[in-house]
Amino acid sequence: MAIIEVNGLRKAYGGRPVVDGVSFAVEEGEIFGILGPNGAGKTTTVECVEGLRVPDSGTVQVAGLHPVSDHAQLTRILGTQLQESALQAKLTVREALELYSAFYPKPADWGSLAERLGLTDRLTTRFGKLSGGQKQRLFIALALIGNPRVVVLDELTTGLDPRARRDTWKLIEDVRASGVTVLLVTHIMEEAQHLCDRVAVINAGRVAALDTPAGLISRSASSTVIAFTPSRPLDDADLAALPAATSVELKDGRVVVNGTDETVNAVITLLARHQITTERLRVTDSTLDDAFLDLTTEDAAGPSEPAAHRAADLTQQEA
């Protein structure tokens, strides 16, 4: 059952459309991602969902509520972490939690929330002294302190180091496990692939695709890359005859083939038939990064950019 419904959403600034007919539905209990390049309209879309912006046309409902006309009711069921957030530098973690608790008639137990988010030993620490990861955990706590049914997280892990990002991902999975629906805006493809049940890719203000991460990857035009150094040279005609291969490159004795799973099987068969062994054999599959670039690039000529990048990386690997 959909808890968020967006239909034909449009918003323009100075006559320039930023959101141009966006439609999607978020099922209760899922992590739904919104992806897109900078300026694609992601944040404007979620701000309309949050009631922070009024759309020019289209409809938005959150649990049956209109984000603008029912805004007071909406704030009781929807928590938000904005793209750019800050608190007064001298405010302590405890003071922030107590202050936000006072905004709600039935807030969550902030002490338990702080423990759950690893903030108990930082309660007396001032906001200005917190690390980036600690600030993000505090903003998650503040977004959850009203016991929301839905939480919107906009560019949650931007600027965090890899370990802090992974820790934050675990927190989001725990939030969903508690029954909260998560609307996640991100431009980090690995994050979306790891966390999201479904994603909507927004490009130039429109939904370019909506599917599971695996579904988007399976539709990607980007090839699988097979790279290896053979024990002796392969015949050019054999390489050219590989099925579904879109390109074959030879550089400094290393072979890099762009193709599909069928191509991988053919390469293995070819090597076995000629009794050729390999060094540094690498096979990389398409990722959500690849699918994203396929959906948001206007230049479809030649091998896709992600495939070309992976080929270059594999060619140089362990050189």
Tab-separated table of C-alpha atoms in Angstrom, residues 20-275:
chain	number	residue	atom	x	y	z
A	20	ASP	CA	8.400	18.442	-15.074
A	21	GLY	CA	5.678	15.840	-14.571
A	22	VAL	CA	7.256	13.620	-11.920
A	23	SER	CA	5.130	10.680	-10.732
A	24	PHE	CA	5.948	7.831	-8.339
A	25	ALA	CA	4.527	5.966	-5.343
A	26	VAL	CA	6.360	4.772	-2.243
A	27	GLU	CA	5.118	1.634	-0.531
A	28	GLU	CA	4.870	1.594	3.233
A	29	GLY	CA	7.914	0.035	4.875
A	30	GLU	CA	10.328	0.338	1.949
A	31	ILE	CA	13.476	2.349	1.357
A	32	PHE	CA	12.758	4.307	-1.807
A	33	GLY	CA	15.621	6.127	-3.474
A	34	ILE	CA	15.548	9.217	-5.640
A	35	LEU	CA	18.646	9.491	-7.816
A	36	GLY	CA	19.747	12.056	-10.329
A	37	PRO	CA	22.566	14.386	-11.357
A	38	ASN	CA	22.996	17.778	-9.701
A	39	GLY	CA	20.173	20.105	-10.695
A	40	ALA	CA	17.903	17.262	-11.835
A	41	GLY	CA	15.068	18.304	-9.496
A	42	LYS	CA	15.541	15.754	-6.698
A	43	THR	CA	15.526	18.154	-3.769
A	44	THR	CA	12.677	20.255	-5.167
A	45	THR	CA	10.633	17.063	-5.523
A	46	VAL	CA	11.130	15.970	-1.915
A	47	GLU	CA	10.578	19.527	-0.644
A	48	CYS	CA	7.143	19.372	-2.278
A	49	VAL	CA	6.569	16.051	-0.485
A	50	GLU	CA	7.620	17.657	2.800
A	51	GLY	CA	5.369	20.692	2.255
A	52	LEU	CA	8.333	23.067	2.161
A	53	ARG	CA	7.523	24.084	-1.433
A	54	VAL	CA	4.197	24.471	-3.207
A	55	PRO	CA	4.114	22.754	-6.623
A	56	ASP	CA	2.821	24.625	-9.657
A	57	SER	CA	0.651	21.639	-10.569
A	58	GLY	CA	0.225	17.949	-9.835
A	59	THR	CA	-0.727	16.232	-6.604
A	60	VAL	CA	1.181	14.952	-3.588
A	61	GLN	CA	-0.190	12.904	-0.718
A	62	VAL	CA	1.568	11.436	2.304
A	63	ALA	CA	-0.575	8.929	4.190
A	64	GLY	CA	-3.597	10.641	2.626
A	65	LEU	CA	-2.512	14.101	3.772
A	66	HIS	CA	-1.847	17.146	1.587
A	67	PRO	CA	1.643	18.448	2.452
A	68	VAL	CA	0.533	22.115	2.454
A	69	SER	CA	-3.090	22.260	3.580
A	70	ASP	CA	-2.563	19.435	6.112
A	71	HIS	CA	0.939	20.513	7.079
A	72	ALA	CA	0.354	20.525	10.854
A	73	GLN	CA	-0.872	16.920	10.701
A	74	LEU	CA	1.908	15.961	8.328
A	75	THR	CA	4.615	17.069	10.751
A	76	ARG	CA	3.301	14.491	13.224
A	77	ILE	CA	3.995	11.576	10.880
A	78	LEU	CA	6.898	12.771	8.718
A	79	GLY	CA	10.460	13.372	9.854
A	80	THR	CA	13.023	15.149	7.704
A	81	GLN	CA	16.760	15.525	7.409
A	82	LEU	CA	17.432	18.378	5.021
A	83	GLN	CA	20.234	18.525	2.453
A	84	GLU	CA	21.887	21.334	4.434
A	85	SER	CA	21.328	21.259	8.191
A	86	ALA	CA	23.005	22.929	11.140
A	87	LEU	CA	22.394	23.728	14.778
A	88	GLN	CA	23.853	26.415	17.004
A	89	ALA	CA	27.469	25.502	17.626
A	90	LYS	CA	27.157	25.715	21.437
A	91	LEU	CA	23.998	23.592	21.670
A	92	THR	CA	24.752	20.208	23.245
A	93	VAL	CA	23.402	16.939	21.930
A	94	ARG	CA	21.201	16.571	25.024
A	95	GLU	CA	19.803	20.083	24.610
A	96	ALA	CA	19.017	19.464	20.940
A	97	LEU	CA	17.201	16.228	21.717
A	98	GLU	CA	15.235	17.766	24.560
A	99	LEU	CA	14.319	20.806	22.453
A	100	TYR	CA	13.036	18.750	19.515
A	101	SER	CA	11.156	16.415	21.872
A	102	ALA	CA	9.176	19.419	23.096
A	103	PHE	CA	7.816	19.963	19.575
A	104	TYR	CA	5.754	16.749	19.614
A	105	PRO	CA	2.819	15.611	21.765
A	106	LYS	CA	4.101	12.004	21.914
A	107	PRO	CA	7.831	12.066	21.170
A	108	ALA	CA	10.106	9.068	21.202
A	109	ASP	CA	12.205	8.493	24.295
A	110	TRP	CA	15.212	10.586	23.312
A	111	GLY	CA	17.482	8.677	25.700
A	112	SER	CA	16.746	5.386	23.968
A	113	LEU	CA	17.093	7.061	20.595
A	114	ALA	CA	20.492	8.455	21.552
A	115	GLU	CA	21.639	5.011	22.692
A	116	ARG	CA	20.362	3.394	19.495
A	117	LEU	CA	22.264	5.915	17.389
A	118	GLY	CA	25.479	5.754	19.386
A	119	LEU	CA	25.165	9.254	20.881
A	120	THR	CA	24.957	8.440	24.590
A	121	ASP	CA	28.614	9.303	25.221
A	122	ARG	CA	28.191	12.593	23.308
A	123	LEU	CA	25.190	14.034	25.185
A	124	THR	CA	27.233	16.836	26.746
A	125	THR	CA	29.222	17.526	23.562
A	126	ARG	CA	28.433	20.779	21.774
A	127	PHE	CA	27.241	20.548	18.185
A	128	GLY	CA	30.267	22.441	16.899
A	129	LYS	CA	32.594	19.786	18.368
A	130	LEU	CA	30.876	16.787	16.773
A	131	SER	CA	32.442	14.904	13.868
A	132	GLY	CA	30.638	14.728	10.533
A	133	GLY	CA	29.357	11.230	11.265
A	134	GLN	CA	28.172	12.222	14.744
A	135	LYS	CA	26.283	15.219	13.314
A	136	GLN	CA	24.580	12.976	10.783
A	137	ARG	CA	23.544	10.539	13.552
A	138	LEU	CA	22.161	13.474	15.528
A	139	PHE	CA	20.138	14.682	12.536
A	140	ILE	CA	18.744	11.177	12.083
A	141	ALA	CA	17.758	11.193	15.770
A	142	LEU	CA	16.043	14.566	15.363
A	143	ALA	CA	14.213	13.305	12.267
A	144	LEU	CA	12.977	10.278	14.232
A	145	ILE	CA	12.188	11.933	17.539
A	146	GLY	CA	8.541	12.552	16.615
A	147	ASN	CA	7.920	8.816	16.005
A	148	PRO	CA	7.266	9.369	12.295
A	149	ARG	CA	5.801	6.845	9.873
A	150	VAL	CA	7.938	8.327	7.083
A	151	VAL	CA	11.407	9.877	7.172
A	152	VAL	CA	12.959	11.862	4.309
A	153	LEU	CA	16.772	11.848	4.159
A	154	ASP	CA	18.343	14.212	1.620
A	155	GLU	CA	22.014	13.583	0.708
A	156	LEU	CA	22.534	11.938	4.071
A	157	THR	CA	26.140	10.789	3.708
A	158	THR	CA	27.647	13.463	1.465
A	159	GLY	CA	31.095	14.380	2.783
A	160	LEU	CA	31.421	11.395	5.113
A	161	ASP	CA	34.437	9.096	5.024
A	162	PRO	CA	33.817	5.487	3.891
A	163	ARG	CA	33.574	4.048	7.415
A	164	ALA	CA	31.177	6.740	8.636
A	165	ARG	CA	29.097	6.217	5.477
A	166	ARG	CA	28.867	2.476	6.092
A	167	ASP	CA	27.914	3.046	9.726
A	168	THR	CA	25.169	5.435	8.603
A	169	TRP	CA	23.855	2.866	6.114
A	170	LYS	CA	23.473	0.378	8.966
A	171	LEU	CA	21.496	2.977	10.906
A	172	ILE	CA	19.129	3.478	7.971
A	173	GLU	CA	18.579	-0.270	7.689
A	174	ASP	CA	17.764	-0.334	11.408
A	175	VAL	CA	15.307	2.555	10.942
A	176	ARG	CA	13.467	0.641	8.211
A	177	ALA	CA	13.496	-2.515	10.327
A	178	SER	CA	11.596	-0.578	13.004
A	179	GLY	CA	8.733	-0.019	10.525
A	180	VAL	CA	9.579	3.466	9.250
A	181	THR	CA	9.326	4.180	5.510
A	182	VAL	CA	12.462	5.882	4.188
A	183	LEU	CA	12.581	8.277	1.228
A	184	LEU	CA	16.278	8.618	0.439
A	185	VAL	CA	17.717	11.256	-1.898
A	186	THR	CA	21.270	10.527	-2.956
A	187	HIS	CA	23.738	10.854	-5.813
A	188	ILE	CA	25.913	8.048	-4.430
A	189	MET	CA	25.079	5.014	-6.553
A	190	GLU	CA	26.696	2.500	-4.208
A	191	GLU	CA	24.503	3.854	-1.411
A	192	ALA	CA	21.328	3.427	-3.446
A	193	GLN	CA	22.318	-0.047	-4.615
A	194	HIS	CA	23.083	-1.118	-1.044
A	195	LEU	CA	20.023	0.369	0.680
A	196	CYS	CA	17.094	0.870	-1.659
A	197	ASP	CA	14.273	-1.527	-2.464
A	198	ARG	CA	13.354	0.626	-5.477
A	199	VAL	CA	14.744	3.785	-7.043
A	200	ALA	CA	13.446	6.532	-9.296
A	201	VAL	CA	16.080	8.100	-11.547
A	202	ILE	CA	15.226	11.757	-12.192
A	203	ASN	CA	16.926	13.463	-15.106
A	204	ALA	CA	16.169	17.022	-16.285
A	205	GLY	CA	13.102	17.153	-14.054
A	206	ARG	CA	11.535	13.914	-15.284
A	207	VAL	CA	11.521	10.302	-14.135
A	208	ALA	CA	13.862	8.528	-16.531
A	209	ALA	CA	13.352	5.112	-14.915
A	210	LEU	CA	11.744	3.497	-11.872
A	211	ASP	CA	12.725	-0.011	-10.818
A	212	THR	CA	14.652	-2.040	-8.287
A	213	PRO	CA	18.426	-1.487	-8.386
A	214	ALA	CA	18.829	-4.977	-9.854
A	215	GLY	CA	16.178	-4.220	-12.464
A	216	LEU	CA	17.917	-1.045	-13.550
A	217	ILE	CA	21.272	-2.801	-13.723
A	218	SER	CA	19.823	-5.606	-15.867
A	219	ARG	CA	18.548	-2.990	-18.323
A	220	SER	CA	21.909	-1.252	-18.544
A	221	ALA	CA	23.496	-1.023	-21.963
A	222	SER	CA	26.924	-1.021	-20.336
A	223	SER	CA	28.961	-4.150	-20.983
A	224	THR	CA	30.663	-6.613	-18.737
A	225	VAL	CA	34.436	-6.176	-18.907
A	226	ILE	CA	36.756	-9.187	-19.084
A	227	ALA	CA	40.471	-8.412	-18.692
A	228	PHE	CA	43.388	-10.821	-18.575
A	229	THR	CA	47.008	-11.387	-19.589
A	230	PRO	CA	47.265	-14.623	-21.644
A	231	SER	CA	50.262	-16.932	-21.348
A	232	ARG	CA	50.706	-16.570	-25.120
A	233	PRO	CA	49.071	-14.336	-27.746
A	234	LEU	CA	45.558	-15.119	-28.960
A	235	ASP	CA	44.625	-15.078	-32.626
A	236	ASP	CA	43.038	-11.767	-33.675
A	237	ALA	CA	40.370	-13.620	-35.656
A	238	ASP	CA	39.346	-15.636	-32.576
A	239	LEU	CA	39.005	-12.465	-30.511
A	240	ALA	CA	37.032	-10.729	-33.247
A	241	ALA	CA	34.625	-13.686	-33.403
A	242	LEU	CA	33.708	-13.574	-29.694
A	243	PRO	CA	29.883	-13.423	-29.447
A	244	ALA	CA	28.255	-10.222	-28.131
A	245	ALA	CA	31.655	-8.515	-27.801
A	246	THR	CA	31.357	-4.771	-28.377
A	247	SER	CA	35.093	-4.090	-28.284
A	248	VAL	CA	38.429	-5.867	-27.895
A	249	GLU	CA	41.580	-4.024	-26.857
A	250	LEU	CA	45.153	-5.297	-26.629
A	251	LYS	CA	47.721	-3.256	-24.750
A	252	ASP	CA	51.098	-4.348	-23.410
A	253	GLY	CA	50.079	-8.000	-23.650
A	254	ARG	CA	46.826	-7.470	-21.747
A	255	VAL	CA	43.455	-8.239	-23.362
A	256	VAL	CA	40.333	-6.252	-22.419
A	257	VAL	CA	36.994	-7.363	-23.859
A	258	ASN	CA	33.654	-5.562	-23.468
A	259	GLY	CA	30.690	-7.892	-23.820
A	260	THR	CA	28.061	-9.871	-21.911
A	261	ASP	CA	27.847	-13.081	-19.881
A	262	GLU	CA	27.826	-14.905	-23.211
A	263	THR	CA	31.151	-13.257	-24.039
A	264	VAL	CA	32.639	-14.338	-20.697
A	265	ASN	CA	31.709	-17.961	-21.379
A	266	ALA	CA	33.148	-17.735	-24.895
A	267	VAL	CA	36.449	-16.305	-23.597
A	268	ILE	CA	36.774	-19.140	-21.067
A	269	THR	CA	36.027	-21.706	-23.778
A	270	LEU	CA	38.546	-20.102	-26.142
A	271	LEU	CA	41.278	-20.145	-23.510
A	272	ALA	CA	40.568	-23.779	-22.605
A	273	ARG	CA	40.527	-24.884	-26.252
A	274	HIS	CA	43.983	-23.443	-26.865
A	275	GLN	CA	45.249	-24.465	-23.405
